[in-house]
C-alpha cells in the first residue's frame, strides 16, 4: 500500500478521530475490471475518433459521459446526446457479451466493509441502465446498500460533489468527515475532496497513476480497493 505523506498534514482529513460510516466507491477501474471497455465504447460512439480525443477521454475518465461527449462534439447538444446513446449501447453490448468482471479481491473487500458495519454506495459516470446492467452481470444487486449515477442527482457527475453528498444524506451520516471516497481517477478524487470527505483514496487498478491521484488531492493511494478495509481500521485505531 502506498500512502501519500501529505495526508497527515491535511486539515481536511480528520480521519484519525472519526469513524468512517459511509464508503462511496467508483465502479469501472475501482471495483469492476475495465480492460479497455470504456475506450472501446467511446471509439464505437464516434465514427472519426482521433488520438487527441482518446487523450481527452483518458484524462477525463470518471466524469459523466455526457459531459465528455459535449466537449468532444464542440458542445453540439444533439450530436453529444447521439454519441452518448451510442456509447451506452456499445458498452451494454460488451457487458452482455460477458466482458464484465469484478477486479480481483473487490467482492471480498465489499463484504469486508459490510462486516465492519459500514454503509456502501457504488457510483458511476454511466447512465442508470448501464449501471444496472453491470450490477446484474456481476450479481451485485444486493451486495451494496445503494447505487448512484449522475441522473440521480440532477445530471451533475464528477468532479462535482453531488453524488457523494447525496449518498451522505441518504446514509444519514453524522458528518461528511465520516465519509470515505475511493476511485481510480483524478475525477473520483476531486469529487471526494469537493464533498469534504474525511478519507479520499486513489487506487492503482484503473485509469490514472499515483502522481495524478496525488495531484488531485488523494489522502491515500492504494494498490487496490482490497486495502481499503484495513486502512479504515488502522485510521480508527491509531
Tab-separated table of C-alpha atoms in Angstrom:
chain	number	residue	atom	x	y	z
A	1	UNK	CA	0.000	0.000	0.000
A	2	UNK	CA	1.381	3.396	-0.994
A	3	UNK	CA	0.298	6.280	1.203
A	4	UNK	CA	0.526	9.951	0.357
A	5	UNK	CA	2.547	11.524	3.191
A	6	UNK	CA	0.647	14.779	2.714
A	7	UNK	CA	-2.410	13.112	4.248
A	8	UNK	CA	-1.220	13.708	7.808
A	9	UNK	CA	-0.718	17.395	7.035
A	10	UNK	CA	-4.163	17.885	5.533
A	11	UNK	CA	-6.538	19.749	7.890
A	12	UNK	CA	-9.498	18.460	5.845
A	13	UNK	CA	-8.617	14.855	6.693
A	14	UNK	CA	-9.714	14.273	10.298
A	15	UNK	CA	-9.981	10.533	9.661
A	16	UNK	CA	-7.797	9.631	12.657
A	17	UNK	CA	-10.529	10.858	15.023
A	18	UNK	CA	-13.674	9.926	13.081
A	19	UNK	CA	-15.276	6.545	12.451
A	20	UNK	CA	-15.983	6.038	8.752
A	21	UNK	CA	-19.684	5.364	8.366
A	22	UNK	CA	-20.122	5.518	4.580
A	23	UNK	CA	-17.910	4.309	1.734
A	24	UNK	CA	-18.556	5.785	-1.719
A	25	UNK	CA	-16.852	3.631	-4.345
A	26	UNK	CA	-16.408	4.067	-8.073
A	27	UNK	CA	-17.178	1.116	-10.338
A	28	UNK	CA	-15.135	0.726	-13.580
A	29	UNK	CA	-11.448	0.639	-12.713
A	30	UNK	CA	-12.033	0.583	-8.950
A	31	UNK	CA	-14.321	-2.353	-8.171
A	32	UNK	CA	-15.091	-3.529	-11.710
A	33	UNK	CA	-12.408	-4.524	-14.233
A	34	UNK	CA	-12.347	-2.144	-17.184
A	35	UNK	CA	-9.885	-3.821	-19.547
A	36	UNK	CA	-10.249	-1.020	-22.087
A	37	UNK	CA	-14.040	-1.391	-22.369
A	38	UNK	CA	-14.724	2.302	-21.813
A	39	UNK	CA	-12.274	3.326	-24.524
A	40	UNK	CA	-13.748	0.752	-26.916
A	41	UNK	CA	-17.231	2.116	-26.281
A	42	UNK	CA	-16.058	5.685	-26.909
A	43	UNK	CA	-14.497	4.617	-30.188
A	44	UNK	CA	-17.740	2.910	-31.222
A	45	UNK	CA	-19.719	6.046	-30.386
A	46	UNK	CA	-17.649	8.445	-32.509
A	47	UNK	CA	-17.043	7.347	-36.112
A	48	UNK	CA	-13.979	9.583	-36.573
A	49	UNK	CA	-12.394	9.050	-33.158
A	50	UNK	CA	-8.964	10.707	-33.097
A	51	UNK	CA	-5.849	10.241	-30.939
A	52	UNK	CA	-6.457	13.698	-29.433
A	53	UNK	CA	-9.963	12.668	-28.448
A	54	UNK	CA	-8.624	9.460	-26.919
A	55	UNK	CA	-6.197	11.523	-24.828
A	56	UNK	CA	-9.086	13.658	-23.594
A	57	UNK	CA	-11.149	10.570	-22.750
A	58	UNK	CA	-8.267	9.186	-20.696
A	59	UNK	CA	-7.716	12.446	-18.822
A	60	UNK	CA	-11.430	12.768	-18.005
A	61	UNK	CA	-12.045	9.147	-17.023
A	62	UNK	CA	-14.601	9.033	-14.226
A	63	UNK	CA	-16.560	12.076	-15.328
A	64	UNK	CA	-20.164	11.961	-16.518
A	65	UNK	CA	-20.063	10.587	-20.044
A	66	UNK	CA	-22.485	13.144	-21.494
A	67	UNK	CA	-20.221	15.912	-20.195
A	68	UNK	CA	-17.265	14.351	-22.005
A	69	UNK	CA	-19.258	13.997	-25.220
A	70	UNK	CA	-20.311	17.645	-25.072
A	71	UNK	CA	-16.645	18.596	-25.140
A	72	UNK	CA	-15.792	16.106	-27.894
A	73	UNK	CA	-18.624	17.402	-30.116
A	74	UNK	CA	-17.833	21.085	-29.549
A	75	UNK	CA	-20.962	21.429	-27.416
A	76	UNK	CA	-23.315	20.366	-30.184
A	77	UNK	CA	-26.034	19.025	-27.870
A	78	UNK	CA	-27.760	16.868	-30.475
A	79	UNK	CA	-24.504	15.190	-31.526
A	80	UNK	CA	-23.448	14.810	-27.893
A	81	UNK	CA	-26.709	13.080	-26.973
A	82	UNK	CA	-26.488	10.788	-30.002
A	83	UNK	CA	-22.883	9.898	-29.200
A	84	UNK	CA	-23.715	9.299	-25.554
A	85	UNK	CA	-26.574	6.957	-26.509
A	86	UNK	CA	-24.252	5.098	-28.880
A	87	UNK	CA	-21.637	4.831	-26.138
A	88	UNK	CA	-24.107	3.390	-23.632
A	89	UNK	CA	-25.381	0.907	-26.239
A	90	UNK	CA	-21.846	-0.171	-27.142
A	91	UNK	CA	-20.857	-0.619	-23.504
A	92	UNK	CA	-24.059	-2.532	-22.759
A	93	UNK	CA	-23.290	-4.855	-25.678
A	94	UNK	CA	-19.814	-5.531	-24.301
A	95	UNK	CA	-21.311	-6.312	-20.882
A	96	UNK	CA	-23.878	-8.639	-22.453
A	97	UNK	CA	-21.071	-10.444	-24.273
A	98	UNK	CA	-19.505	-11.260	-20.918
A	99	UNK	CA	-16.763	-8.618	-20.878
A	100	UNK	CA	-17.522	-7.604	-17.307
A	101	UNK	CA	-15.911	-8.923	-14.161
A	102	UNK	CA	-15.043	-7.726	-10.673
A	103	UNK	CA	-11.479	-6.683	-10.027
A	104	UNK	CA	-9.512	-9.303	-8.073
A	105	UNK	CA	-10.449	-9.117	-4.415
A	106	UNK	CA	-13.051	-6.383	-4.897
A	107	UNK	CA	-16.007	-8.516	-3.889
A	108	UNK	CA	-14.233	-9.691	-0.750
A	109	UNK	CA	-13.397	-6.069	0.063
A	110	UNK	CA	-17.071	-5.123	-0.241
A	111	UNK	CA	-18.028	-7.967	2.081
A	112	UNK	CA	-15.293	-6.870	4.473
A	113	UNK	CA	-16.591	-3.304	4.572
A	114	UNK	CA	-20.110	-4.574	5.205
A	115	UNK	CA	-18.821	-6.820	8.003
A	116	UNK	CA	-17.264	-3.715	9.576
A	117	UNK	CA	-20.757	-2.210	9.739
A	118	UNK	CA	-20.208	0.461	7.108
A	119	UNK	CA	-22.725	1.642	4.513
A	120	UNK	CA	-21.551	1.205	0.899
A	121	UNK	CA	-22.615	3.189	-2.156
A	122	UNK	CA	-21.413	2.497	-5.700
A	123	UNK	CA	-21.237	5.468	-8.057
A	124	UNK	CA	-20.520	5.820	-11.759
A	125	UNK	CA	-20.385	8.216	-14.688
A	126	UNK	CA	-22.558	5.825	-16.711
A	127	UNK	CA	-26.297	6.105	-17.261
A	128	UNK	CA	-28.605	4.263	-14.879
A	129	UNK	CA	-29.431	1.499	-17.369
A	130	UNK	CA	-25.753	0.734	-17.923
A	131	UNK	CA	-25.001	0.802	-14.205
A	132	UNK	CA	-27.862	-1.609	-13.506
A	133	UNK	CA	-26.728	-3.880	-16.340
A	134	UNK	CA	-23.234	-4.092	-14.828
A	135	UNK	CA	-24.627	-4.855	-11.382
A	136	UNK	CA	-26.852	-7.588	-12.823
A	137	UNK	CA	-23.970	-9.118	-14.775
A	138	UNK	CA	-21.888	-9.285	-11.598
A	139	UNK	CA	-24.751	-10.376	-9.368
A	140	UNK	CA	-24.098	-7.391	-7.110
A	141	UNK	CA	-27.641	-6.039	-6.766
A	142	UNK	CA	-27.815	-6.948	-3.076
A	143	UNK	CA	-24.145	-6.553	-2.233
A	144	UNK	CA	-24.170	-2.809	-1.526
A	145	UNK	CA	-26.659	-0.527	0.181
A	146	UNK	CA	-27.420	1.668	-2.825
A	147	UNK	CA	-26.054	2.977	-6.124
A	148	UNK	CA	-25.981	6.416	-7.721
A	149	UNK	CA	-25.368	7.793	-11.206
A	150	UNK	CA	-25.358	11.420	-12.437
A	151	UNK	CA	-29.030	11.247	-13.435
A	152	UNK	CA	-29.916	10.581	-9.788
A	153	UNK	CA	-28.509	13.963	-8.733
A	154	UNK	CA	-29.810	16.252	-11.459
A	155	UNK	CA	-27.198	15.295	-14.051
A	156	UNK	CA	-24.064	16.659	-12.403
A	157	UNK	CA	-21.432	13.954	-12.288
A	158	UNK	CA	-17.816	14.019	-11.188
A	159	UNK	CA	-15.845	16.031	-10.239
A	160	UNK	CA	-18.865	17.796	-8.721
A	161	UNK	CA	-19.607	16.609	-5.164
A	162	UNK	CA	-23.281	15.859	-5.819
A	163	UNK	CA	-23.204	12.038	-5.823
A	164	UNK	CA	-21.090	11.882	-2.657
A	165	UNK	CA	-23.266	14.419	-0.860
A	166	UNK	CA	-26.445	12.651	-1.989
A	167	UNK	CA	-25.022	9.383	-0.666
A	168	UNK	CA	-24.131	11.066	2.640
A	169	UNK	CA	-27.666	12.392	3.030
A	170	UNK	CA	-29.194	9.045	2.134
A	171	UNK	CA	-26.944	7.216	4.594
A	172	UNK	CA	-27.703	9.828	7.295
A	173	UNK	CA	-24.046	10.128	8.257
A	174	UNK	CA	-23.052	12.159	11.292
A	175	UNK	CA	-20.790	14.395	9.170
A	176	UNK	CA	-19.049	14.420	5.796
A	177	UNK	CA	-15.845	13.664	7.688
A	178	UNK	CA	-17.354	10.208	8.306
A	179	UNK	CA	-17.385	9.534	4.540
A	180	UNK	CA	-14.634	7.756	2.614
A	181	UNK	CA	-14.403	8.002	-1.171
A	182	UNK	CA	-12.294	5.690	-3.321
A	183	UNK	CA	-11.696	5.642	-7.055
A	184	UNK	CA	-9.127	5.131	-9.785
A	185	UNK	CA	-9.307	8.556	-11.438
A	186	UNK	CA	-8.438	12.149	-10.642
A	187	UNK	CA	-12.139	12.944	-11.087
A	188	UNK	CA	-13.044	10.448	-8.365
A	189	UNK	CA	-10.525	12.068	-6.050
A	190	UNK	CA	-11.667	15.605	-6.807
A	191	UNK	CA	-15.251	14.566	-6.151
A	192	UNK	CA	-14.310	13.341	-2.704
A	193	UNK	CA	-12.300	16.443	-1.933
A	194	UNK	CA	-15.039	18.742	-3.219
A	195	UNK	CA	-17.523	16.948	-0.964
A	196	UNK	CA	-15.256	17.313	2.067
A	197	UNK	CA	-14.931	13.565	2.641
A	198	UNK	CA	-12.640	12.605	5.511
A	199	UNK	CA	-10.775	9.952	3.503
A	200	UNK	CA	-10.237	10.199	-0.244
A	201	UNK	CA	-8.287	7.224	-1.555
A	202	UNK	CA	-6.977	6.736	-5.057
A	203	UNK	CA	-6.490	3.162	-6.274
A	204	UNK	CA	-3.989	1.994	-8.878
A	205	UNK	CA	-6.182	-0.527	-10.700
A	206	UNK	CA	-7.614	1.804	-13.325
A	207	UNK	CA	-7.078	4.878	-15.432
A	208	UNK	CA	-4.681	7.129	-13.529
A	209	UNK	CA	-1.328	6.669	-11.831
A	210	UNK	CA	-0.187	7.627	-8.346
A	211	UNK	CA	1.151	11.018	-9.445
A	212	UNK	CA	-2.185	12.027	-10.978
A	213	UNK	CA	-4.138	10.810	-7.960
A	214	UNK	CA	-1.881	12.653	-5.523
A	215	UNK	CA	-2.026	15.819	-7.635
A	216	UNK	CA	-5.821	15.657	-7.486
A	217	UNK	CA	-5.645	15.587	-3.687
A	218	UNK	CA	-5.824	11.940	-2.653
A	219	UNK	CA	-5.257	11.484	1.079
A	220	UNK	CA	-4.045	7.952	0.363
A	221	UNK	CA	-3.002	5.960	-2.702
A	222	UNK	CA	-3.683	2.223	-2.507
A	223	UNK	CA	-2.640	-0.645	-4.738
A	224	UNK	CA	-6.312	-1.632	-4.951
A	225	UNK	CA	-9.625	-1.379	-3.134
A	226	UNK	CA	-8.613	-4.579	-1.312
A	227	UNK	CA	-6.501	-2.439	1.021
A	228	UNK	CA	-9.381	-0.124	1.973
A	229	UNK	CA	-10.943	-2.093	4.870
A	230	UNK	CA	-7.589	-2.395	6.660
A	231	UNK	CA	-6.793	1.272	6.020
A	232	UNK	CA	-10.020	2.414	7.651
A	233	UNK	CA	-9.484	0.171	10.674
A	234	UNK	CA	-5.912	1.437	11.020
A	235	UNK	CA	-7.085	5.049	10.925
A	236	UNK	CA	-9.690	4.446	13.585
A	237	UNK	CA	-7.332	2.667	15.971
A	238	UNK	CA	-4.354	4.999	15.646
